[in-house]
Amino acid sequence: MIIIREADKDDAGQIAPLINIIYDEMELDELDDVPDPVWMRVLQRAYQTDAYTGEKATTIVAEDQTTGKVVGVAFGYPDQYEEDLDAIIDRITLKANIFDGDELDPDLEAFKNEWYLDSIAVDPNYQGQGIGGRLLRSLPEFVRQDGDTIIGLNVDFKNPNAKRLYARHGFKKVGTKRIGDHMYDHMQKPIVTTQPVFA
């Protein structure tokens, strides 16, 4: 049975390879010479910080309760925290001297006044089981807790299947964005706030 829950720092080792799926798809030139085990340690350290697990961002996971394995992850944050979260990765990479004293210097991805879904990934062995959809359906509750009313995300032009998935979940294209060497559709979904019912 698959459950969706908020991640904790102990999940970082299982989250890192899932998040790396996205970095692989982005084909960032800066990561070409970085060995996978080194980049995995960077990601793991980031997801062990308070900022990545609730202070500035929300990370939720899909866990296979039979095995205890994290098989899916969604990571996002209010737009105003994007640079703070990128700075954490920069500090980790600088300390490890991964880029010869330089920073990764990622492109800003979020639009203003949105809760940005930075990453969503599912273990390839568990794809096609609706886990990505379950993660997407779980997000509005977390977004409401942060006080935001819009979820935004970017989907690669080269990934029409993902775009269809997001469209089925109520996301609509509102613009385009270049990230690295890829072009992305920026999509948003308004969050319906539930009003109290008075008798």
mmCIF file with all atom_site columns, C-alpha atoms in Angstrom:
data_model
loop_
_atom_site.group_PDB
_atom_site.id
_atom_site.type_symbol
_atom_site.label_atom_id
_atom_site.label_alt_id
_atom_site.label_comp_id
_atom_site.label_asym_id
_atom_site.label_entity_id
_atom_site.label_seq_id
_atom_site.pdbx_PDB_ins_code
_atom_site.Cartn_x
_atom_site.Cartn_y
_atom_site.Cartn_z
_atom_site.occupancy
_atom_site.B_iso_or_equiv
_atom_site.pdbx_formal_charge
_atom_site.auth_seq_id
_atom_site.auth_comp_id
_atom_site.auth_asym_id
_atom_site.auth_atom_id
_atom_site.pdbx_PDB_model_num
ATOM 1   C CA . MET A 1 1   ? 0.000   0.000  0.000   1.00 0.00 ? 1   MET A CA 1
ATOM 2   C CA . ILE A 1 2   ? 1.272   3.485  -0.924  1.00 0.00 ? 2   ILE A CA 1
ATOM 3   C CA . ILE A 1 3   ? 0.825   6.337  1.542   1.00 0.00 ? 3   ILE A CA 1
ATOM 4   C CA . ILE A 1 4   ? 1.502   10.036 1.008   1.00 0.00 ? 4   ILE A CA 1
ATOM 5   C CA . ARG A 1 5   ? 3.128   11.846 3.921   1.00 0.00 ? 5   ARG A CA 1
ATOM 6   C CA . GLU A 1 6   ? 5.338   14.789 4.728   1.00 0.00 ? 6   GLU A CA 1
ATOM 7   C CA . ALA A 1 7   ? 9.023   13.924 4.450   1.00 0.00 ? 7   ALA A CA 1
ATOM 8   C CA . ASP A 1 8   ? 11.446  14.031 7.332   1.00 0.00 ? 8   ASP A CA 1
ATOM 9   C CA . LYS A 1 9   ? 15.230  14.323 7.355   1.00 0.00 ? 9   LYS A CA 1
ATOM 10  C CA . ASP A 1 10  ? 15.659  10.543 7.576   1.00 0.00 ? 10  ASP A CA 1
ATOM 11  C CA . ASP A 1 11  ? 14.131  10.261 4.079   1.00 0.00 ? 11  ASP A CA 1
ATOM 12  C CA . ALA A 1 12  ? 16.912  12.340 2.490   1.00 0.00 ? 12  ALA A CA 1
ATOM 13  C CA . GLY A 1 13  ? 18.929  9.353  1.273   1.00 0.00 ? 13  GLY A CA 1
ATOM 14  C CA . GLN A 1 14  ? 15.911  7.984  -0.581  1.00 0.00 ? 14  GLN A CA 1
ATOM 15  C CA . ILE A 1 15  ? 14.754  11.384 -1.857  1.00 0.00 ? 15  ILE A CA 1
ATOM 16  C CA . ALA A 1 16  ? 18.099  12.309 -3.465  1.00 0.00 ? 16  ALA A CA 1
ATOM 17  C CA . PRO A 1 17  ? 18.052  9.698  -6.284  1.00 0.00 ? 17  PRO A CA 1
ATOM 18  C CA . LEU A 1 18  ? 14.445  10.577 -7.116  1.00 0.00 ? 18  LEU A CA 1
ATOM 19  C CA . ILE A 1 19  ? 15.238  14.295 -7.348  1.00 0.00 ? 19  ILE A CA 1
ATOM 20  C CA . ASN A 1 20  ? 18.295  13.446 -9.443  1.00 0.00 ? 20  ASN A CA 1
ATOM 21  C CA . ILE A 1 21  ? 15.973  11.988 -12.098 1.00 0.00 ? 21  ILE A CA 1
ATOM 22  C CA . ILE A 1 22  ? 14.872  15.572 -12.748 1.00 0.00 ? 22  ILE A CA 1
ATOM 23  C CA . TYR A 1 23  ? 18.430  16.939 -12.834 1.00 0.00 ? 23  TYR A CA 1
ATOM 24  C CA . ASP A 1 24  ? 19.316  14.245 -15.384 1.00 0.00 ? 24  ASP A CA 1
ATOM 25  C CA . GLU A 1 25  ? 16.371  15.286 -17.564 1.00 0.00 ? 25  GLU A CA 1
ATOM 26  C CA . MET A 1 26  ? 17.387  18.954 -17.335 1.00 0.00 ? 26  MET A CA 1
ATOM 27  C CA . GLU A 1 27  ? 20.823  18.133 -18.817 1.00 0.00 ? 27  GLU A CA 1
ATOM 28  C CA . LEU A 1 28  ? 22.583  20.971 -16.974 1.00 0.00 ? 28  LEU A CA 1
ATOM 29  C CA . ASP A 1 29  ? 26.074  21.541 -18.372 1.00 0.00 ? 29  ASP A CA 1
ATOM 30  C CA . GLU A 1 30  ? 27.330  22.445 -14.886 1.00 0.00 ? 30  GLU A CA 1
ATOM 31  C CA . LEU A 1 31  ? 26.695  18.880 -13.709 1.00 0.00 ? 31  LEU A CA 1
ATOM 32  C CA . ASP A 1 32  ? 28.399  17.107 -16.632 1.00 0.00 ? 32  ASP A CA 1
ATOM 33  C CA . ASP A 1 33  ? 31.667  16.593 -14.733 1.00 0.00 ? 33  ASP A CA 1
ATOM 34  C CA . VAL A 1 34  ? 30.138  15.957 -11.308 1.00 0.00 ? 34  VAL A CA 1
ATOM 35  C CA . PRO A 1 35  ? 30.084  12.226 -10.452 1.00 0.00 ? 35  PRO A CA 1
ATOM 36  C CA . ASP A 1 36  ? 26.620  10.950 -9.508  1.00 0.00 ? 36  ASP A CA 1
ATOM 37  C CA . PRO A 1 37  ? 27.660  9.843  -5.977  1.00 0.00 ? 37  PRO A CA 1
ATOM 38  C CA . VAL A 1 38  ? 28.985  13.347 -5.247  1.00 0.00 ? 38  VAL A CA 1
ATOM 39  C CA . TRP A 1 39  ? 25.805  15.038 -6.505  1.00 0.00 ? 39  TRP A CA 1
ATOM 40  C CA . MET A 1 40  ? 23.710  12.529 -4.518  1.00 0.00 ? 40  MET A CA 1
ATOM 41  C CA . ARG A 1 41  ? 25.495  13.626 -1.334  1.00 0.00 ? 41  ARG A CA 1
ATOM 42  C CA . VAL A 1 42  ? 24.766  17.289 -2.153  1.00 0.00 ? 42  VAL A CA 1
ATOM 43  C CA . LEU A 1 43  ? 21.065  16.556 -2.628  1.00 0.00 ? 43  LEU A CA 1
ATOM 44  C CA . GLN A 1 44  ? 20.937  14.379 0.474   1.00 0.00 ? 44  GLN A CA 1
ATOM 45  C CA . ARG A 1 45  ? 22.473  17.128 2.606   1.00 0.00 ? 45  ARG A CA 1
ATOM 46  C CA . ALA A 1 46  ? 19.998  19.679 1.232   1.00 0.00 ? 46  ALA A CA 1
ATOM 47  C CA . TYR A 1 47  ? 17.038  17.456 2.161   1.00 0.00 ? 47  TYR A CA 1
ATOM 48  C CA . GLN A 1 48  ? 18.449  17.056 5.665   1.00 0.00 ? 48  GLN A CA 1
ATOM 49  C CA . THR A 1 49  ? 18.114  20.790 6.336   1.00 0.00 ? 49  THR A CA 1
ATOM 50  C CA . ASP A 1 50  ? 15.226  22.405 8.176   1.00 0.00 ? 50  ASP A CA 1
ATOM 51  C CA . ALA A 1 51  ? 14.640  24.692 5.193   1.00 0.00 ? 51  ALA A CA 1
ATOM 52  C CA . TYR A 1 52  ? 13.961  21.796 2.812   1.00 0.00 ? 52  TYR A CA 1
ATOM 53  C CA . THR A 1 53  ? 11.761  19.874 5.265   1.00 0.00 ? 53  THR A CA 1
ATOM 54  C CA . GLY A 1 54  ? 9.278   22.450 6.438   1.00 0.00 ? 54  GLY A CA 1
ATOM 55  C CA . GLU A 1 55  ? 10.908  25.744 7.364   1.00 0.00 ? 55  GLU A CA 1
ATOM 56  C CA . LYS A 1 56  ? 10.896  27.276 3.866   1.00 0.00 ? 56  LYS A CA 1
ATOM 57  C CA . ALA A 1 57  ? 9.805   24.404 1.636   1.00 0.00 ? 57  ALA A CA 1
ATOM 58  C CA . THR A 1 58  ? 7.545   21.400 1.731   1.00 0.00 ? 58  THR A CA 1
ATOM 59  C CA . THR A 1 59  ? 8.667   17.935 0.720   1.00 0.00 ? 59  THR A CA 1
ATOM 60  C CA . ILE A 1 60  ? 6.097   15.163 0.546   1.00 0.00 ? 60  ILE A CA 1
ATOM 61  C CA . VAL A 1 61  ? 6.810   11.547 -0.265  1.00 0.00 ? 61  VAL A CA 1
ATOM 62  C CA . ALA A 1 62  ? 4.980   8.481  -1.457  1.00 0.00 ? 62  ALA A CA 1
ATOM 63  C CA . GLU A 1 63  ? 6.034   5.503  0.641   1.00 0.00 ? 63  GLU A CA 1
ATOM 64  C CA . ASP A 1 64  ? 5.459   1.851  -0.116  1.00 0.00 ? 64  ASP A CA 1
ATOM 65  C CA . GLN A 1 65  ? 4.385   0.681  3.334   1.00 0.00 ? 65  GLN A CA 1
ATOM 66  C CA . THR A 1 66  ? 5.173   -2.929 2.513   1.00 0.00 ? 66  THR A CA 1
ATOM 67  C CA . THR A 1 67  ? 8.869   -2.184 1.994   1.00 0.00 ? 67  THR A CA 1
ATOM 68  C CA . GLY A 1 68  ? 9.242   1.195  3.730   1.00 0.00 ? 68  GLY A CA 1
ATOM 69  C CA . LYS A 1 69  ? 10.714  2.527  0.483   1.00 0.00 ? 69  LYS A CA 1
ATOM 70  C CA . VAL A 1 70  ? 10.175  6.117  -0.676  1.00 0.00 ? 70  VAL A CA 1
ATOM 71  C CA . VAL A 1 71  ? 8.944   5.701  -4.264  1.00 0.00 ? 71  VAL A CA 1
ATOM 72  C CA . GLY A 1 72  ? 7.850   9.241  -5.106  1.00 0.00 ? 72  GLY A CA 1
ATOM 73  C CA . VAL A 1 73  ? 8.548   12.804 -4.037  1.00 0.00 ? 73  VAL A CA 1
ATOM 74  C CA . ALA A 1 74  ? 7.150   16.298 -4.549  1.00 0.00 ? 74  ALA A CA 1
ATOM 75  C CA . PHE A 1 75  ? 9.080   19.366 -3.436  1.00 0.00 ? 75  PHE A CA 1
ATOM 76  C CA . GLY A 1 76  ? 7.896   22.967 -3.540  1.00 0.00 ? 76  GLY A CA 1
ATOM 77  C CA . TYR A 1 77  ? 7.880   26.324 -1.805  1.00 0.00 ? 77  TYR A CA 1
ATOM 78  C CA . PRO A 1 78  ? 6.419   29.829 -1.814  1.00 0.00 ? 78  PRO A CA 1
ATOM 79  C CA . ASP A 1 79  ? 8.174   31.834 -4.559  1.00 0.00 ? 79  ASP A CA 1
ATOM 80  C CA . GLN A 1 80  ? 9.855   34.219 -2.105  1.00 0.00 ? 80  GLN A CA 1
ATOM 81  C CA . TYR A 1 81  ? 12.027  31.378 -0.748  1.00 0.00 ? 81  TYR A CA 1
ATOM 82  C CA . GLU A 1 82  ? 13.502  30.212 -4.062  1.00 0.00 ? 82  GLU A CA 1
ATOM 83  C CA . GLU A 1 83  ? 16.804  32.085 -3.753  1.00 0.00 ? 83  GLU A CA 1
ATOM 84  C CA . ASP A 1 84  ? 17.204  31.052 -0.098  1.00 0.00 ? 84  ASP A CA 1
ATOM 85  C CA . LEU A 1 85  ? 16.808  27.385 -1.047  1.00 0.00 ? 85  LEU A CA 1
ATOM 86  C CA . ASP A 1 86  ? 19.200  27.712 -4.004  1.00 0.00 ? 86  ASP A CA 1
ATOM 87  C CA . ALA A 1 87  ? 21.722  29.308 -1.625  1.00 0.00 ? 87  ALA A CA 1
ATOM 88  C CA . ILE A 1 88  ? 21.677  26.148 0.506   1.00 0.00 ? 88  ILE A CA 1
ATOM 89  C CA . ILE A 1 89  ? 22.752  24.060 -2.493  1.00 0.00 ? 89  ILE A CA 1
ATOM 90  C CA . ASP A 1 90  ? 25.404  26.681 -3.280  1.00 0.00 ? 90  ASP A CA 1
ATOM 91  C CA . ARG A 1 91  ? 26.803  26.496 0.268   1.00 0.00 ? 91  ARG A CA 1
ATOM 92  C CA . ILE A 1 92  ? 26.972  22.712 0.132   1.00 0.00 ? 92  ILE A CA 1
ATOM 93  C CA . THR A 1 93  ? 28.689  22.677 -3.277  1.00 0.00 ? 93  THR A CA 1
ATOM 94  C CA . LEU A 1 94  ? 31.132  25.436 -2.303  1.00 0.00 ? 94  LEU A CA 1
ATOM 95  C CA . LYS A 1 95  ? 32.093  23.612 0.893   1.00 0.00 ? 95  LYS A CA 1
ATOM 96  C CA . ALA A 1 96  ? 32.759  20.450 -1.133  1.00 0.00 ? 96  ALA A CA 1
ATOM 97  C CA . ASN A 1 97  ? 34.477  22.513 -3.889  1.00 0.00 ? 97  ASN A CA 1
ATOM 98  C CA . ILE A 1 98  ? 32.419  20.717 -6.507  1.00 0.00 ? 98  ILE A CA 1
ATOM 99  C CA . PHE A 1 99  ? 32.524  23.541 -9.065  1.00 0.00 ? 99  PHE A CA 1
ATOM 100 C CA . ASP A 1 100 ? 36.109  24.718 -8.390  1.00 0.00 ? 100 ASP A CA 1
ATOM 101 C CA . GLY A 1 101 ? 34.972  27.550 -6.147  1.00 0.00 ? 101 GLY A CA 1
ATOM 102 C CA . ASP A 1 102 ? 32.072  28.602 -8.366  1.00 0.00 ? 102 ASP A CA 1
ATOM 103 C CA . GLU A 1 103 ? 28.353  28.284 -7.616  1.00 0.00 ? 103 GLU A CA 1
ATOM 104 C CA . LEU A 1 104 ? 25.779  26.239 -9.517  1.00 0.00 ? 104 LEU A CA 1
ATOM 105 C CA . ASP A 1 105 ? 23.911  29.516 -10.209 1.00 0.00 ? 105 ASP A CA 1
ATOM 106 C CA . PRO A 1 106 ? 20.554  28.039 -11.232 1.00 0.00 ? 106 PRO A CA 1
ATOM 107 C CA . ASP A 1 107 ? 17.985  30.001 -13.198 1.00 0.00 ? 107 ASP A CA 1
ATOM 108 C CA . LEU A 1 108 ? 15.041  31.321 -11.206 1.00 0.00 ? 108 LEU A CA 1
ATOM 109 C CA . GLU A 1 109 ? 12.049  29.141 -12.009 1.00 0.00 ? 109 GLU A CA 1
ATOM 110 C CA . ALA A 1 110 ? 9.073   30.399 -9.982  1.00 0.00 ? 110 ALA A CA 1
ATOM 111 C CA . PHE A 1 111 ? 6.670   33.124 -11.051 1.00 0.00 ? 111 PHE A CA 1
ATOM 112 C CA . LYS A 1 112 ? 5.754   35.802 -8.504  1.00 0.00 ? 112 LYS A CA 1
ATOM 113 C CA . ASN A 1 113 ? 2.950   35.146 -6.013  1.00 0.00 ? 113 ASN A CA 1
ATOM 114 C CA . GLU A 1 114 ? 2.788   31.384 -6.417  1.00 0.00 ? 114 GLU A CA 1
ATOM 115 C CA . TRP A 1 115 ? 3.690   28.275 -4.495  1.00 0.00 ? 115 TRP A CA 1
ATOM 116 C CA . TYR A 1 116 ? 6.147   26.673 -6.870  1.00 0.00 ? 116 TYR A CA 1
ATOM 117 C CA . LEU A 1 117 ? 6.246   22.917 -7.435  1.00 0.00 ? 117 LEU A CA 1
ATOM 118 C CA . ASP A 1 118 ? 9.970   22.649 -8.059  1.00 0.00 ? 118 ASP A CA 1
ATOM 119 C CA . SER A 1 119 ? 10.211  18.881 -8.411  1.00 0.00 ? 119 SER A CA 1
ATOM 120 C CA . ILE A 1 120 ? 8.001   15.825 -8.676  1.00 0.00 ? 120 ILE A CA 1
ATOM 121 C CA . ALA A 1 121 ? 9.421   12.387 -9.436  1.00 0.00 ? 121 ALA A CA 1
ATOM 122 C CA . VAL A 1 122 ? 8.413   8.758  -9.159  1.00 0.00 ? 122 VAL A CA 1
ATOM 123 C CA . ASP A 1 123 ? 10.726  5.735  -8.986  1.00 0.00 ? 123 ASP A CA 1
ATOM 124 C CA . PRO A 1 124 ? 10.776  4.207  -12.515 1.00 0.00 ? 124 PRO A CA 1
ATOM 125 C CA . ASN A 1 125 ? 9.767   0.832  -11.032 1.00 0.00 ? 125 ASN A CA 1
ATOM 126 C CA . TYR A 1 126 ? 6.577   2.406  -9.662  1.00 0.00 ? 126 TYR A CA 1
ATOM 127 C CA . GLN A 1 127 ? 5.588   4.583  -12.610 1.00 0.00 ? 127 GLN A CA 1
ATOM 128 C CA . GLY A 1 128 ? 2.183   4.006  -14.197 1.00 0.00 ? 128 GLY A CA 1
ATOM 129 C CA . GLN A 1 129 ? 0.539   3.323  -10.824 1.00 0.00 ? 129 GLN A CA 1
ATOM 130 C CA . GLY A 1 130 ? -0.968  6.781  -10.304 1.00 0.00 ? 130 GLY A CA 1
ATOM 131 C CA . ILE A 1 131 ? 1.592   7.881  -7.702  1.00 0.00 ? 131 ILE A CA 1
ATOM 132 C CA . GLY A 1 132 ? 2.387   11.156 -9.474  1.00 0.00 ? 132 GLY A CA 1
ATOM 133 C CA . GLY A 1 133 ? -1.325  11.978 -9.537  1.00 0.00 ? 133 GLY A CA 1
ATOM 134 C CA . ARG A 1 134 ? -1.678  11.198 -5.845  1.00 0.00 ? 134 ARG A CA 1
ATOM 135 C CA . LEU A 1 135 ? 1.225   13.494 -5.016  1.00 0.00 ? 135 LEU A CA 1
ATOM 136 C CA . LEU A 1 136 ? -0.346  16.272 -7.112  1.00 0.00 ? 136 LEU A CA 1
ATOM 137 C CA . ARG A 1 137 ? -3.733  15.831 -5.415  1.00 0.00 ? 137 ARG A CA 1
ATOM 138 C CA . SER A 1 138 ? -2.062  16.096 -1.992  1.00 0.00 ? 138 SER A CA 1
ATOM 139 C CA . LEU A 1 139 ? -0.366  19.438 -2.693  1.00 0.00 ? 139 LEU A CA 1
ATOM 140 C CA . PRO A 1 140 ? -3.283  21.889 -2.188  1.00 0.00 ? 140 PRO A CA 1
ATOM 141 C CA . GLU A 1 141 ? -3.463  21.187 1.530   1.00 0.00 ? 141 GLU A CA 1
ATOM 142 C CA . PHE A 1 142 ? 0.196   22.110 1.966   1.00 0.00 ? 142 PHE A CA 1
ATOM 143 C CA . VAL A 1 143 ? -0.176  25.152 -0.260  1.00 0.00 ? 143 VAL A CA 1
ATOM 144 C CA . ARG A 1 144 ? -3.088  26.390 1.854   1.00 0.00 ? 144 ARG A CA 1
ATOM 145 C CA . GLN A 1 145 ? -0.976  25.956 5.003   1.00 0.00 ? 145 GLN A CA 1
ATOM 146 C CA . ASP A 1 146 ? 1.619   28.291 3.467   1.00 0.00 ? 146 ASP A CA 1
ATOM 147 C CA . GLY A 1 147 ? -1.139  30.836 2.739   1.00 0.00 ? 147 GLY A CA 1
ATOM 148 C CA . ASP A 1 148 ? -0.742  30.633 -1.037  1.00 0.00 ? 148 ASP A CA 1
ATOM 149 C CA . THR A 1 149 ? -3.594  30.316 -3.523  1.00 0.00 ? 149 THR A CA 1
ATOM 150 C CA . ILE A 1 150 ? -1.794  29.312 -6.747  1.00 0.00 ? 150 ILE A CA 1
ATOM 151 C CA . ILE A 1 151 ? 0.476   26.367 -7.542  1.00 0.00 ? 151 ILE A CA 1
ATOM 152 C CA . GLY A 1 152 ? 2.928   26.899 -10.402 1.00 0.00 ? 152 GLY A CA 1
ATOM 153 C CA . LEU A 1 153 ? 5.273   24.526 -12.176 1.00 0.00 ? 153 LEU A CA 1
ATOM 154 C CA . ASN A 1 154 ? 7.427   24.218 -15.287 1.00 0.00 ? 154 ASN A CA 1
ATOM 155 C CA . VAL A 1 155 ? 7.143   21.363 -17.756 1.00 0.00 ? 155 VAL A CA 1
ATOM 156 C CA . ASP A 1 156 ? 9.715   20.712 -20.474 1.00 0.00 ? 156 ASP A CA 1
ATOM 157 C CA . PHE A 1 157 ? 8.512   21.235 -24.068 1.00 0.00 ? 157 PHE A CA 1
ATOM 158 C CA . LYS A 1 158 ? 9.934   17.748 -24.704 1.00 0.00 ? 158 LYS A CA 1
ATOM 159 C CA . ASN A 1 159 ? 7.662   16.111 -22.124 1.00 0.00 ? 159 ASN A CA 1
ATOM 160 C CA . PRO A 1 160 ? 4.094   16.170 -23.483 1.00 0.00 ? 160 PRO A CA 1
ATOM 161 C CA . ASN A 1 161 ? 3.037   13.264 -21.236 1.00 0.00 ? 161 ASN A CA 1
ATOM 162 C CA . ALA A 1 162 ? 3.824   15.300 -18.118 1.00 0.00 ? 162 ALA A CA 1
ATOM 163 C CA . LYS A 1 163 ? 2.023   18.319 -19.573 1.00 0.00 ? 163 LYS A CA 1
ATOM 164 C CA . ARG A 1 164 ? -1.102  16.180 -20.140 1.00 0.00 ? 164 ARG A CA 1
ATOM 165 C CA . LEU A 1 165 ? -0.884  14.885 -16.549 1.00 0.00 ? 165 LEU A CA 1
ATOM 166 C CA . TYR A 1 166 ? -0.736  18.426 -15.180 1.00 0.00 ? 166 TYR A CA 1
ATOM 167 C CA . ALA A 1 167 ? -3.586  19.553 -17.439 1.00 0.00 ? 167 ALA A CA 1
ATOM 168 C CA . ARG A 1 168 ? -5.741  16.668 -16.138 1.00 0.00 ? 168 ARG A CA 1
ATOM 169 C CA . HIS A 1 169 ? -5.068  18.011 -12.641 1.00 0.00 ? 169 HIS A CA 1
ATOM 170 C CA . GLY A 1 170 ? -6.256  21.513 -13.499 1.00 0.00 ? 170 GLY A CA 1
ATOM 171 C CA . PHE A 1 171 ? -3.003  23.227 -14.492 1.00 0.00 ? 171 PHE A CA 1
ATOM 172 C CA . LYS A 1 172 ? -3.110  25.695 -17.391 1.00 0.00 ? 172 LYS A CA 1
ATOM 173 C CA . LYS A 1 173 ? -0.260  27.230 -19.375 1.00 0.00 ? 173 LYS A CA 1
ATOM 174 C CA . VAL A 1 174 ? 0.373   30.866 -18.392 1.00 0.00 ? 174 VAL A CA 1
ATOM 175 C CA . GLY A 1 175 ? 3.779   31.462 -19.994 1.00 0.00 ? 175 GLY A CA 1
ATOM 176 C CA . THR A 1 176 ? 7.114   29.989 -21.026 1.00 0.00 ? 176 THR A CA 1
ATOM 177 C CA . LYS A 1 177 ? 10.521  29.951 -19.391 1.00 0.00 ? 177 LYS A CA 1
ATOM 178 C CA . ARG A 1 178 ? 14.066  28.975 -20.348 1.00 0.00 ? 178 ARG A CA 1
ATOM 179 C CA . ILE A 1 179 ? 15.870  26.912 -17.696 1.00 0.00 ? 179 ILE A CA 1
ATOM 180 C CA . GLY A 1 180 ? 19.358  25.832 -18.642 1.00 0.00 ? 180 GLY A CA 1
ATOM 181 C CA . ASP A 1 181 ? 19.233  24.790 -22.298 1.00 0.00 ? 181 ASP A CA 1
ATOM 182 C CA . HIS A 1 182 ? 15.576  23.733 -22.260 1.00 0.00 ? 182 HIS A CA 1
ATOM 183 C CA . MET A 1 183 ? 12.355  25.615 -22.859 1.00 0.00 ? 183 MET A CA 1
ATOM 184 C CA . TYR A 1 184 ? 9.464   25.011 -20.479 1.00 0.00 ? 184 TYR A CA 1
ATOM 185 C CA . ASP A 1 185 ? 5.775   25.790 -20.350 1.00 0.00 ? 185 ASP A CA 1
ATOM 186 C CA . HIS A 1 186 ? 4.914   27.480 -17.074 1.00 0.00 ? 186 HIS A CA 1
ATOM 187 C CA . MET A 1 187 ? 1.576   26.194 -15.795 1.00 0.00 ? 187 MET A CA 1
ATOM 188 C CA . GLN A 1 188 ? -0.527  27.286 -12.847 1.00 0.00 ? 188 GLN A CA 1
ATOM 189 C CA . LYS A 1 189 ? -3.494  25.999 -10.918 1.00 0.00 ? 189 LYS A CA 1
ATOM 190 C CA . PRO A 1 190 ? -5.588  28.088 -8.531  1.00 0.00 ? 190 PRO A CA 1
ATOM 191 C CA . ILE A 1 191 ? -6.274  26.484 -5.179  1.00 0.00 ? 191 ILE A CA 1
ATOM 192 C CA . VAL A 1 192 ? -9.884  26.444 -4.142  1.00 0.00 ? 192 VAL A CA 1
ATOM 193 C CA . THR A 1 193 ? -10.182 27.634 -0.582  1.00 0.00 ? 193 THR A CA 1
ATOM 194 C CA . THR A 1 194 ? -12.910 25.912 1.343   1.00 0.00 ? 194 THR A CA 1
ATOM 195 C CA . GLN A 1 195 ? -15.329 28.222 3.057   1.00 0.00 ? 195 GLN A CA 1
ATOM 196 C CA . PRO A 1 196 ? -16.809 27.246 6.422   1.00 0.00 ? 196 PRO A CA 1
ATOM 197 C CA . VAL A 1 197 ? -20.427 26.166 6.299   1.00 0.00 ? 197 VAL A CA 1
ATOM 198 C CA . PHE A 1 198 ? -22.668 27.843 8.854   1.00 0.00 ? 198 PHE A CA 1
ATOM 199 C CA . ALA A 1 199 ? -25.899 26.185 9.971   1.00 0.00 ? 199 ALA A CA 1
#
